[in-house]
CSV table of C-alpha atoms in Angstrom, one decimal:
chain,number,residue,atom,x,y,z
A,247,UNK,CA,-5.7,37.0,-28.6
A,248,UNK,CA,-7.3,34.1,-29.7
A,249,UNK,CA,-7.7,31.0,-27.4
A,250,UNK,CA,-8.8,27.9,-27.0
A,251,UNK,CA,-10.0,26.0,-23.3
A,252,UNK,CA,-12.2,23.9,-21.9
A,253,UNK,CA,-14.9,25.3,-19.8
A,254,UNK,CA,-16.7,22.9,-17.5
A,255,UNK,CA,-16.3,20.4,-19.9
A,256,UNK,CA,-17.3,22.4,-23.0
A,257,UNK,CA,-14.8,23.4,-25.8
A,258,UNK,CA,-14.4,27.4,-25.9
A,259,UNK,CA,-12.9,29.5,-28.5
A,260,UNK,CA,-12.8,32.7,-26.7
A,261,UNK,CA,-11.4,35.8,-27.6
A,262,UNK,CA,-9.5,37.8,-25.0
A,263,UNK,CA,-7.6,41.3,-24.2
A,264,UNK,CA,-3.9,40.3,-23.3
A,265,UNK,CA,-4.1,41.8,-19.9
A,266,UNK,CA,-7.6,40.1,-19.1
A,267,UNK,CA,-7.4,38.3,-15.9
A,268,UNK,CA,-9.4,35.1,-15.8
A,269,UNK,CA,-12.8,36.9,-13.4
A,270,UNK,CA,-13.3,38.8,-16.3
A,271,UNK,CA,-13.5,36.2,-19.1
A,272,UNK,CA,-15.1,33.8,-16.9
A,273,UNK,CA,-18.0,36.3,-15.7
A,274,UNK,CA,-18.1,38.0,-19.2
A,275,UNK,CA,-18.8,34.9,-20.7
A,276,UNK,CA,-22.0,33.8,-18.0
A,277,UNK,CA,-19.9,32.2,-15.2
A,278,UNK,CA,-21.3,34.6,-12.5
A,279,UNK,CA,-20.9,32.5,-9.7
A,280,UNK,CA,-17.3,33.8,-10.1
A,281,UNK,CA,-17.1,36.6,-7.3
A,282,UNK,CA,-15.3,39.6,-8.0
A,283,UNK,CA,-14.2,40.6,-3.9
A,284,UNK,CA,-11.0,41.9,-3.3
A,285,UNK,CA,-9.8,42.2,-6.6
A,286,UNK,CA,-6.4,42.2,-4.7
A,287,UNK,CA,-5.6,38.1,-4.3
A,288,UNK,CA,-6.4,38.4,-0.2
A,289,UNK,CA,-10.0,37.5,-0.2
A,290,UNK,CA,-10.4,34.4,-2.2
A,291,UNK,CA,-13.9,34.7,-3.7
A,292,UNK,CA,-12.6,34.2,-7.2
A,293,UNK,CA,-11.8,30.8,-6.4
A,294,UNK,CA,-11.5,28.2,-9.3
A,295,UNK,CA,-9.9,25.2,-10.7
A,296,UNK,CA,-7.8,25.6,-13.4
A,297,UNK,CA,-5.9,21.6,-14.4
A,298,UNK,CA,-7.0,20.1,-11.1
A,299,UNK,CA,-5.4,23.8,-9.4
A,300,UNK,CA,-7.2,26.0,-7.1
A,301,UNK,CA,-6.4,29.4,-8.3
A,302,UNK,CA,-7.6,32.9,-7.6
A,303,UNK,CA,-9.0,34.0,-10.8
A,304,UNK,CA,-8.3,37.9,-10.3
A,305,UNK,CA,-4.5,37.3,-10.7
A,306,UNK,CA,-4.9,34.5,-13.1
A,307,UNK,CA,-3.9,35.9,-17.2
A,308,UNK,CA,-7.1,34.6,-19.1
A,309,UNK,CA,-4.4,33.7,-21.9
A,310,UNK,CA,-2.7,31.2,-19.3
A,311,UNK,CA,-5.9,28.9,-19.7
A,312,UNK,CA,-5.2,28.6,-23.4
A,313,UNK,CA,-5.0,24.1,-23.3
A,314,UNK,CA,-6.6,24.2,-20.2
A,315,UNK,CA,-9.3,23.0,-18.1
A,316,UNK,CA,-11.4,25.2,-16.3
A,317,UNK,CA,-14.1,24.2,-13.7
A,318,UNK,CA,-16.6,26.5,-11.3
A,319,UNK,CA,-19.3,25.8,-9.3
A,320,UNK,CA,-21.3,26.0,-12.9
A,321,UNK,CA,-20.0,22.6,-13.7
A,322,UNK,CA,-19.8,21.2,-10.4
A,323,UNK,CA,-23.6,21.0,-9.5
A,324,UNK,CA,-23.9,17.3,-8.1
A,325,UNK,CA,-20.8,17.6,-5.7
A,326,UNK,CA,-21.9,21.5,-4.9
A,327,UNK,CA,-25.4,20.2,-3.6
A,328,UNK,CA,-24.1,18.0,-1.3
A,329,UNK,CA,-21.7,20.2,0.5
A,330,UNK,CA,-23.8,23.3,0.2
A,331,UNK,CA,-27.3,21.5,1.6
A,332,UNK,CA,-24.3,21.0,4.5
A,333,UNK,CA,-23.3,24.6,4.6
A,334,UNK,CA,-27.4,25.6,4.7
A,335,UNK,CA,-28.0,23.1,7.7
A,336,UNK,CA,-25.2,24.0,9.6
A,337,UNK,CA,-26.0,27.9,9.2
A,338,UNK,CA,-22.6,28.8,7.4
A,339,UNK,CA,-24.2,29.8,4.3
A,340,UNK,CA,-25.2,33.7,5.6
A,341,UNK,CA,-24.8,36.2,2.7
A,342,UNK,CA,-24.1,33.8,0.5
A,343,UNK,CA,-21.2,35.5,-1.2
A,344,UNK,CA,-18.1,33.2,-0.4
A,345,UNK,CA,-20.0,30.3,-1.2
A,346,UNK,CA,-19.0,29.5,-4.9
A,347,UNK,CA,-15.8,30.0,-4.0
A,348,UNK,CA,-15.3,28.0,-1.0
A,349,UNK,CA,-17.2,25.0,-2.3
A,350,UNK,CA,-15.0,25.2,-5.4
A,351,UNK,CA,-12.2,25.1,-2.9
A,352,UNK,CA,-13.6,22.5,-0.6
A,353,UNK,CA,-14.2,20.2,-3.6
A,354,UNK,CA,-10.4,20.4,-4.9
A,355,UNK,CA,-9.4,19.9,-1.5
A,356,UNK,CA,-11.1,16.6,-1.4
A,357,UNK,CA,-9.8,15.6,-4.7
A,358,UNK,CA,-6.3,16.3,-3.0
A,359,UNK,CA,-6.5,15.2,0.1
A,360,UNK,CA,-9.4,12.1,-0.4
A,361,UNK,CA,-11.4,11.4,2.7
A,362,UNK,CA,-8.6,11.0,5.3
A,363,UNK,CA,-8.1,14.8,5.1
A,364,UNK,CA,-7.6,15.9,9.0
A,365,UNK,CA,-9.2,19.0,10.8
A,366,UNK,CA,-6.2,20.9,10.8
A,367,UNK,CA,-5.3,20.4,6.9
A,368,UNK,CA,-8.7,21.7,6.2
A,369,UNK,CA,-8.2,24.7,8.0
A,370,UNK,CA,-5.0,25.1,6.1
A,371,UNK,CA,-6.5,24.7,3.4
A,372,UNK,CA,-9.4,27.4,3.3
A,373,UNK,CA,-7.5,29.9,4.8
A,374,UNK,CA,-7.9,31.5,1.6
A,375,UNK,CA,-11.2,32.0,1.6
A,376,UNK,CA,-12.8,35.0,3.5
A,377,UNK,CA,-16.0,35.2,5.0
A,378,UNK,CA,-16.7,38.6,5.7
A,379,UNK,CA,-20.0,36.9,8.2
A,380,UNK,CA,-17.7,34.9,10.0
A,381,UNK,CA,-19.4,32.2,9.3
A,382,UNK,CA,-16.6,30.1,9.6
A,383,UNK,CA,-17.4,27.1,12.4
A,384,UNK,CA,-20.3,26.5,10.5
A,385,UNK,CA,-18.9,26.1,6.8
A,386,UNK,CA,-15.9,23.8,9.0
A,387,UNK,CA,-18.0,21.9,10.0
A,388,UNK,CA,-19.9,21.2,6.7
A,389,UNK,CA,-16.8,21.0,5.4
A,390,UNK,CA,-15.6,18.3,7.8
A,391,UNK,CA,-18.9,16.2,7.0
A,392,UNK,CA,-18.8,16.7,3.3
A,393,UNK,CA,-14.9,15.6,3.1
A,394,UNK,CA,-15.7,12.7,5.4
A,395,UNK,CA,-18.3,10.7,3.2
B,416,UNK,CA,-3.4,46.7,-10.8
B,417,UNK,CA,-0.9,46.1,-13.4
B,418,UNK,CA,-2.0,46.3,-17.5
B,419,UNK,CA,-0.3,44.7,-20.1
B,420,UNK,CA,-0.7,45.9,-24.0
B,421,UNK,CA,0.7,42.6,-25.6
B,422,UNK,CA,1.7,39.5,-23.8
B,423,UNK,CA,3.6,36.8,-25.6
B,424,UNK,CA,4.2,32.9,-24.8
B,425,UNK,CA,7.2,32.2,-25.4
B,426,UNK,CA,7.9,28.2,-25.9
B,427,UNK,CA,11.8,27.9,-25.6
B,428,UNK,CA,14.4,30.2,-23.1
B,429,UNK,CA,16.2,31.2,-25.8
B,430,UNK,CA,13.2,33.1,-27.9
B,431,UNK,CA,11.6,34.3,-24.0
B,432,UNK,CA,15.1,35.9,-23.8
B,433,UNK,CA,15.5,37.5,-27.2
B,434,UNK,CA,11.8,38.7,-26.7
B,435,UNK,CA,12.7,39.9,-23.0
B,436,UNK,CA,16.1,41.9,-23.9
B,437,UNK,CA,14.7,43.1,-27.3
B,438,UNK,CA,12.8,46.1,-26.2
B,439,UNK,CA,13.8,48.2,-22.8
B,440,UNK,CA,9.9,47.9,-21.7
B,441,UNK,CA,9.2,44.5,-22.2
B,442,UNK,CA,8.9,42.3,-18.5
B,443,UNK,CA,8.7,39.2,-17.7
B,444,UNK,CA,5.6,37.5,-16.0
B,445,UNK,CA,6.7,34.7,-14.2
B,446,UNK,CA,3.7,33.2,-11.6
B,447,UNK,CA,2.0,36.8,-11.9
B,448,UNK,CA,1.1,37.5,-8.7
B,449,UNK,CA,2.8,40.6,-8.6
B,450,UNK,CA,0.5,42.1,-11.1
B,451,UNK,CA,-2.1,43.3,-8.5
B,452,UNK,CA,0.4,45.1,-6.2
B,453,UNK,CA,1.3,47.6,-8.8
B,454,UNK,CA,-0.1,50.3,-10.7
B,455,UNK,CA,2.1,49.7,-13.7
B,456,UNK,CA,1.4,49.6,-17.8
B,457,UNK,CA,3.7,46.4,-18.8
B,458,UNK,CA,4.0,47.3,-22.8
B,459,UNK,CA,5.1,44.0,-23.3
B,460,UNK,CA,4.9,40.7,-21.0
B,461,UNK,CA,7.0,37.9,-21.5
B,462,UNK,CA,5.0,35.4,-19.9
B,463,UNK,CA,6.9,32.0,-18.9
B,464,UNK,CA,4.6,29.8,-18.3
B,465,UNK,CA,5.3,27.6,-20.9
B,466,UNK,CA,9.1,27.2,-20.7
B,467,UNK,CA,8.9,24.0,-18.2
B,468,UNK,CA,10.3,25.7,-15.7
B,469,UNK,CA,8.0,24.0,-12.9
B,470,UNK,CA,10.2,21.2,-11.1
B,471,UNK,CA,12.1,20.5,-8.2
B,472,UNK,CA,14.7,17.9,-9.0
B,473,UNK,CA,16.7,15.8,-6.3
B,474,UNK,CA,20.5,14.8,-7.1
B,475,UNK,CA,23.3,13.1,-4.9
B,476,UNK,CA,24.6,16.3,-3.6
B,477,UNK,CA,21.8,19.1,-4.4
B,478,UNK,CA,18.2,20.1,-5.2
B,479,UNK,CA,17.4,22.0,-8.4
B,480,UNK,CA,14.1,24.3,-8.3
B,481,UNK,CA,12.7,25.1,-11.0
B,482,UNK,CA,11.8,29.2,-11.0
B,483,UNK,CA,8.4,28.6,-12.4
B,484,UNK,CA,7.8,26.1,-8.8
B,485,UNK,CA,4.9,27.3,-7.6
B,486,UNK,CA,5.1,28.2,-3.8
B,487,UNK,CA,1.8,25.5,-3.2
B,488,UNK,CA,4.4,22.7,-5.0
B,489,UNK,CA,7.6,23.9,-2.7
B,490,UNK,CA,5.5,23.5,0.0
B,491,UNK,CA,4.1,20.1,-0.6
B,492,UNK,CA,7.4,18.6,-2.6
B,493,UNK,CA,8.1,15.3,-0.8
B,494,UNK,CA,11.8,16.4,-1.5
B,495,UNK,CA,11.7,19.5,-0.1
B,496,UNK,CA,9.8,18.2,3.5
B,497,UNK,CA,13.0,15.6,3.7
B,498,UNK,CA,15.6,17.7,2.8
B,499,UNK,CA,16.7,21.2,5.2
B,500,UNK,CA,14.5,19.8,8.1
B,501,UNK,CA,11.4,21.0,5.8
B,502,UNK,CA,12.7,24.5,6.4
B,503,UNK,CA,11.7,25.3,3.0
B,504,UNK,CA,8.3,24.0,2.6
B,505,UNK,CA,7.1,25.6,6.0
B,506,UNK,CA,8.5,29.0,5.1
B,507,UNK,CA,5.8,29.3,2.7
B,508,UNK,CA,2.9,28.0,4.5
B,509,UNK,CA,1.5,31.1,5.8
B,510,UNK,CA,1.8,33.5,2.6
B,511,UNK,CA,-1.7,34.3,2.1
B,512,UNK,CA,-3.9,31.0,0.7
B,513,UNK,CA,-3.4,27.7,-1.4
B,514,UNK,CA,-4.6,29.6,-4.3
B,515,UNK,CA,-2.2,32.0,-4.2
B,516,UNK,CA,0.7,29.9,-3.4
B,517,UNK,CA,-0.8,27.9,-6.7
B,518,UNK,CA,0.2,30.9,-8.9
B,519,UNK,CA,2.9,32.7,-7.5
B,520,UNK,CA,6.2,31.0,-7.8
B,521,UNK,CA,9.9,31.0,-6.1
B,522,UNK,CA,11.4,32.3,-9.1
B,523,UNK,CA,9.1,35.9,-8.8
B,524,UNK,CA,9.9,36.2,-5.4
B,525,UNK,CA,13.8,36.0,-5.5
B,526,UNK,CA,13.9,38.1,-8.7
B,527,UNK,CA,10.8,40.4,-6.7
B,528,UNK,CA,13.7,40.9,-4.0
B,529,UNK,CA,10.5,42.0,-1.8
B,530,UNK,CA,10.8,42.5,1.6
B,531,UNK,CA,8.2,40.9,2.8
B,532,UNK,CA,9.3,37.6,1.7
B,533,UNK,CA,9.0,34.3,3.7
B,534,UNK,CA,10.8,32.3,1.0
B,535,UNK,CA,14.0,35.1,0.8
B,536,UNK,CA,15.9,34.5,4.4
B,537,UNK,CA,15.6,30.5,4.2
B,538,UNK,CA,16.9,30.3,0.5
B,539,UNK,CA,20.1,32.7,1.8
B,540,UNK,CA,20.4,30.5,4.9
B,541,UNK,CA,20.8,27.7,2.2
B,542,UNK,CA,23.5,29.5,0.5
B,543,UNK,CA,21.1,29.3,-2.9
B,544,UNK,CA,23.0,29.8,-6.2
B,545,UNK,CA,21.1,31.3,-9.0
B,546,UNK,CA,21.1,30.4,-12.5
B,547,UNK,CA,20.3,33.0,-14.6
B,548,UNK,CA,20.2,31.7,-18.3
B,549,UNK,CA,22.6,34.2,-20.0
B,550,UNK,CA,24.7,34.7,-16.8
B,551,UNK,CA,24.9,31.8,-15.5
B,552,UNK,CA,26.1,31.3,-11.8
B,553,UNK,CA,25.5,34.1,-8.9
B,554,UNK,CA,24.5,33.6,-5.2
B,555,UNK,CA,21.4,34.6,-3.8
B,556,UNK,CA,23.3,36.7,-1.5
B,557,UNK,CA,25.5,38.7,-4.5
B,558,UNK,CA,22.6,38.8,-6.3
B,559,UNK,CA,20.1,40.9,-3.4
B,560,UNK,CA,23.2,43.5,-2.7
B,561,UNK,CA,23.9,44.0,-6.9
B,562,UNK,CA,21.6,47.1,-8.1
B,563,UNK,CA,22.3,47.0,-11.6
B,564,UNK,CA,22.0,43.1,-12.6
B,565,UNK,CA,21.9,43.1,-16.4
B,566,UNK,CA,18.8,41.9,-17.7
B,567,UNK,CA,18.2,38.5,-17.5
B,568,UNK,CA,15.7,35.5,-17.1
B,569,UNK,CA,16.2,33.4,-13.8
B,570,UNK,CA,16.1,29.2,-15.0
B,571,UNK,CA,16.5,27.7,-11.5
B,572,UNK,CA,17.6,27.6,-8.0
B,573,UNK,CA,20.2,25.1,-6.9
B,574,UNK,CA,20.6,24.3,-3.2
B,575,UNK,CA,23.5,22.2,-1.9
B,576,UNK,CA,22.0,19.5,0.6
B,577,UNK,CA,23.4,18.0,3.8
B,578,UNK,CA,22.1,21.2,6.1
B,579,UNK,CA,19.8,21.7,8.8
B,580,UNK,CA,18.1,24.9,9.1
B,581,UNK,CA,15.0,26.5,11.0
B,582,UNK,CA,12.5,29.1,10.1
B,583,UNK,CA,10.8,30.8,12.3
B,584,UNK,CA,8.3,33.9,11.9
B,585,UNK,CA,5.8,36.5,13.7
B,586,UNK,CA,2.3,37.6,12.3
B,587,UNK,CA,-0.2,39.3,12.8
B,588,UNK,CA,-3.0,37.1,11.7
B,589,UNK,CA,-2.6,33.5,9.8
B,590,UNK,CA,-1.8,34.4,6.0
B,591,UNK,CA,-0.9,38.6,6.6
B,592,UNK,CA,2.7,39.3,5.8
B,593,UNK,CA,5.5,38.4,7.9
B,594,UNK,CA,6.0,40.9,11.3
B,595,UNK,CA,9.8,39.7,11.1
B,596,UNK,CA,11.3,36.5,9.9
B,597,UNK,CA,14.3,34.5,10.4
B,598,UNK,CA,16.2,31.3,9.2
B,599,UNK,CA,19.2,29.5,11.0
B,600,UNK,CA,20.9,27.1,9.0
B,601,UNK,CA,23.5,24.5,10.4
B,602,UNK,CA,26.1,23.1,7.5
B,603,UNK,CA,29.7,22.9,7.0
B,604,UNK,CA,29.8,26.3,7.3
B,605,UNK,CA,28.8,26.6,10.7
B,606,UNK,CA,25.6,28.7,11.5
B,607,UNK,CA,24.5,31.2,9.3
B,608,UNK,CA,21.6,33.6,10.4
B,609,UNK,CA,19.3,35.4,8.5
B,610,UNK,CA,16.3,37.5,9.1
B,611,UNK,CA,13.4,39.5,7.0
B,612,UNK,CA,10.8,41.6,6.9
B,613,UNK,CA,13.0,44.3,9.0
B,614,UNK,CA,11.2,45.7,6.8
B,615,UNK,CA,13.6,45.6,4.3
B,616,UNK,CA,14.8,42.7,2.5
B,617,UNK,CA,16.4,39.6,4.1
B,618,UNK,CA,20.3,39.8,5.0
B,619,UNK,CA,22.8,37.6,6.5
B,620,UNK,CA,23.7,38.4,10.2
B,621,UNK,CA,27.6,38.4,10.0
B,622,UNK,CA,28.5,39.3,13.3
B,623,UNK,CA,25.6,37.1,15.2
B,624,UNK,CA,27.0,34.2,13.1
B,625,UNK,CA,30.2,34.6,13.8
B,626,UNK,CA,29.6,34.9,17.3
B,627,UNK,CA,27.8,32.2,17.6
B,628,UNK,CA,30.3,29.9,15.9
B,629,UNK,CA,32.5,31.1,18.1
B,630,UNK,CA,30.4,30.6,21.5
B,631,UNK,CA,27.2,29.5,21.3
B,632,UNK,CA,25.7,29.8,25.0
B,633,UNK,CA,26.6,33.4,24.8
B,634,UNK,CA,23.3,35.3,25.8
B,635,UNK,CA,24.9,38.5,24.3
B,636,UNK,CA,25.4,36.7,21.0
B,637,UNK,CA,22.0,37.8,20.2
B,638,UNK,CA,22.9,42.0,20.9
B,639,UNK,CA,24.7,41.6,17.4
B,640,UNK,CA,21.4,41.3,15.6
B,641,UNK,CA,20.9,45.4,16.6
B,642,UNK,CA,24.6,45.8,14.7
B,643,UNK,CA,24.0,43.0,11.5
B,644,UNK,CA,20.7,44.7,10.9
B,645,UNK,CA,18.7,48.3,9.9
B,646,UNK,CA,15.7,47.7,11.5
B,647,UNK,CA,12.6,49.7,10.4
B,648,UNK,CA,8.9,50.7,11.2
B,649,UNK,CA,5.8,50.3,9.1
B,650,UNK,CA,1.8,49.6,9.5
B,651,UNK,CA,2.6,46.2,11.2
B,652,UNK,CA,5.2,46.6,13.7
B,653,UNK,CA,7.7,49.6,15.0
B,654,UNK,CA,11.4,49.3,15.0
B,655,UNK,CA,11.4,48.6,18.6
B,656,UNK,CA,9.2,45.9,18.5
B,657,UNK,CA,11.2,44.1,15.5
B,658,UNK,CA,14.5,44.9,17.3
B,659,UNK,CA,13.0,42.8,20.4
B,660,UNK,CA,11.1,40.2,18.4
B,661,UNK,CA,14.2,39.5,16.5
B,662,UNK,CA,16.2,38.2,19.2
B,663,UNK,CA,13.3,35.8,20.0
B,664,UNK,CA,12.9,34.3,17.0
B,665,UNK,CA,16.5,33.6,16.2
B,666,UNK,CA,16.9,32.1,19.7
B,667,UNK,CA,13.4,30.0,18.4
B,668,UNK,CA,15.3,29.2,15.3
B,669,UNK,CA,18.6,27.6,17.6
B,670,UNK,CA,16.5,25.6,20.2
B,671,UNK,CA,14.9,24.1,17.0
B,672,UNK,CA,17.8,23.2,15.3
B,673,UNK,CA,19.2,21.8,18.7
């Protein structure tokens, strides 16, 4: 299958199997922030935004993207440096492996929810996202301070 | 993990169901989320992504849901938090993470008829009525007890509004799958109980409705849940356990709609 998409702002004509799930074409094609973790839609490390969505890009169809807009932490550098100099000082960042994902999530949850976003919606919200270093107070917290400004 | 030889888009109902009833094998992919529970080789997907099927539409008397609604838009629909006490909206909540609830949708897990479900007791509280679009007309209850439902594609969900109702669940950590689930709902009808995750699929409680039409204060009313229900054992919680936690969550489920 042939389609088209939009790739962190950049027009892609990308061909694809018609089973392929989105982690594949996406790391395939040099976005390797894209973490393959669980491979099971539990762990959330395949996180990206797909029309303003978060989505988990292990049970995303590649073909579903066809007229769509795709973003990772590839084409979200400025926003991603702010939250994840956050995530370093408070200590949350550990392995390192969740990161993409949940600062892919943290950003569309601040384009959702704005600044007024409370504590406990923020929870709600990244309960998707696994840390398998617990490092969760700390990436909260950064969290909290990144949403606020 | 589910693969799929050739997937088609269809962009009307009518060519998604000629594709869908043309060849025995084909299946149709609604949100998708299914596709990493199995093990299956789909030889042809019917993907409906691009029927329009993705609203939830408010009218005098009832509420039409789309069956491509994601589970993320049923629980953030302004119509949905104002209408059945927001029963419907905070049954999905907990089922796994907003990027999941972003791709799986209400019209997979009816026709999914999983056990599991969060989404399954509250719609059967609600007396749901299915639209099927070759069909037509069958409620959510006739449709979970028929085996042999002819092939069909699922269009939307209508829900009659004026009723309270009350969902109530048990788990063991934030987004795992339901221990047990229920949902009271309070309409014309009286109350009608349901509860899930026995483990089996969600069923109305007959004889604890009945009985608590007819009495309500009646402790005992809750002993009829052991005779409405099968209950089961299974990695998250033995029969026992269910049989006990299901009398509290029903009770839950009355004090809230009270």
């Amino acid at each position: 299958m042939i389609i088209n998409t939009v790739i962190n702002n950049e027009n892609k004509t990308l061909t694809i199997s018609p089973g392929e799930y989105l982690v594949d074409t996406l790391r395939d094609n040099g976005y390797k922030s894209v973490k393959r973790g669980c491979d099971k839609s539990t762990c959330g490390a395949c996180s990206v935004i797909v029309d303003g969505k978060i989505v988990l890009s292990c049970t995303f169809l590649s073909a579903r993207i066809d007229g769509k807009k795709v973003e990772t932490i590839e084409g979200l550098q400025e926003e991603a440096e702010i939250l994840g100099r956050k995530i370093v000082d408070k200590g949350g960042d550990q392995c390192g492996y969740c990161n993409p994902a949940l600062i892919v999530t943290a950003i569309a949850l601040k384009r959702e929810f704005g600044k007024n976003a409370t504590r406990d919606e923020i929870i709600h919200y990244i309960n998707g996202n696994l840390c398998r270093c617990s490092g969760y107070i700390s990436q909260l917290e950064a969290i909290l301070e990144y949403v606020g400004e | 993990m589910v693969k799929i030889k050739e997937l088609v888009m269809p962009e009307s109902l009518d060519e998604a169901y000629e594709l869908f009833i043309a060849k025995r094998s084909s299946r149709i992919i609604g949100g998708g989320a299914f596709l990493r529970l199995g093990n299956a080789t789909i030889l042809k997907g019917v993907d409906l992504s691009k029927l329009a099927l993705d609203y939830i539409n408010q009218y005098e008397d009832k509420i039409e849901i789309g069956a491509m609604t994601t589970l993320y838009d049923v629980e953030t629909s302004p119509i949905l938090k104002d209408n059945f006490s927001g029963a419907l909206s905070k049954c999905v909540k907990n089922i796994v993470g907003v990027q999941l609830r972003n791709i799986a949708t209400i019209g997979g897990s009816v026709v999914g008829k999983y056990g599991f479900s969060d989404i399954l007791p509250v719609l059967l509280a609600l007396d749901a009525t299915l639209i099927f679009y070759k069909q037509g007309e069958i409620s959510l209850e006739n449709y979970l007890n028929f085996e042999n439902f002819q092939r069909d594609i699922l269009e939307k969900i209508v829900i009659k509004k004026d009723k309270k109702a009350s969902f109530q669940m048990m788990r063991n950590s934030d987004s795992d799958f339901s221990i047990l689930n229920a949902c009271v709902c309070f309409d014309d009808r009286g109350y009608t109980v349901v509860v899930g995750s026995t483990p089996g699929v969600a069923k109305i409680c007959k004889k604890t409705s009945e009985a608590l039409n007819n009495n309500m204060e009646n402790e005992d009313n809750y002993n009829f849940l052991l005779e409405d229900l099968h209950f089961g054992s299974n990695l998250r919680a033995s029969k026992e356990y269910r049989e006990d936690i299901a009398k509290v969550l029903v009770k839950r489920c009355i004090k809230e709609l009270n």
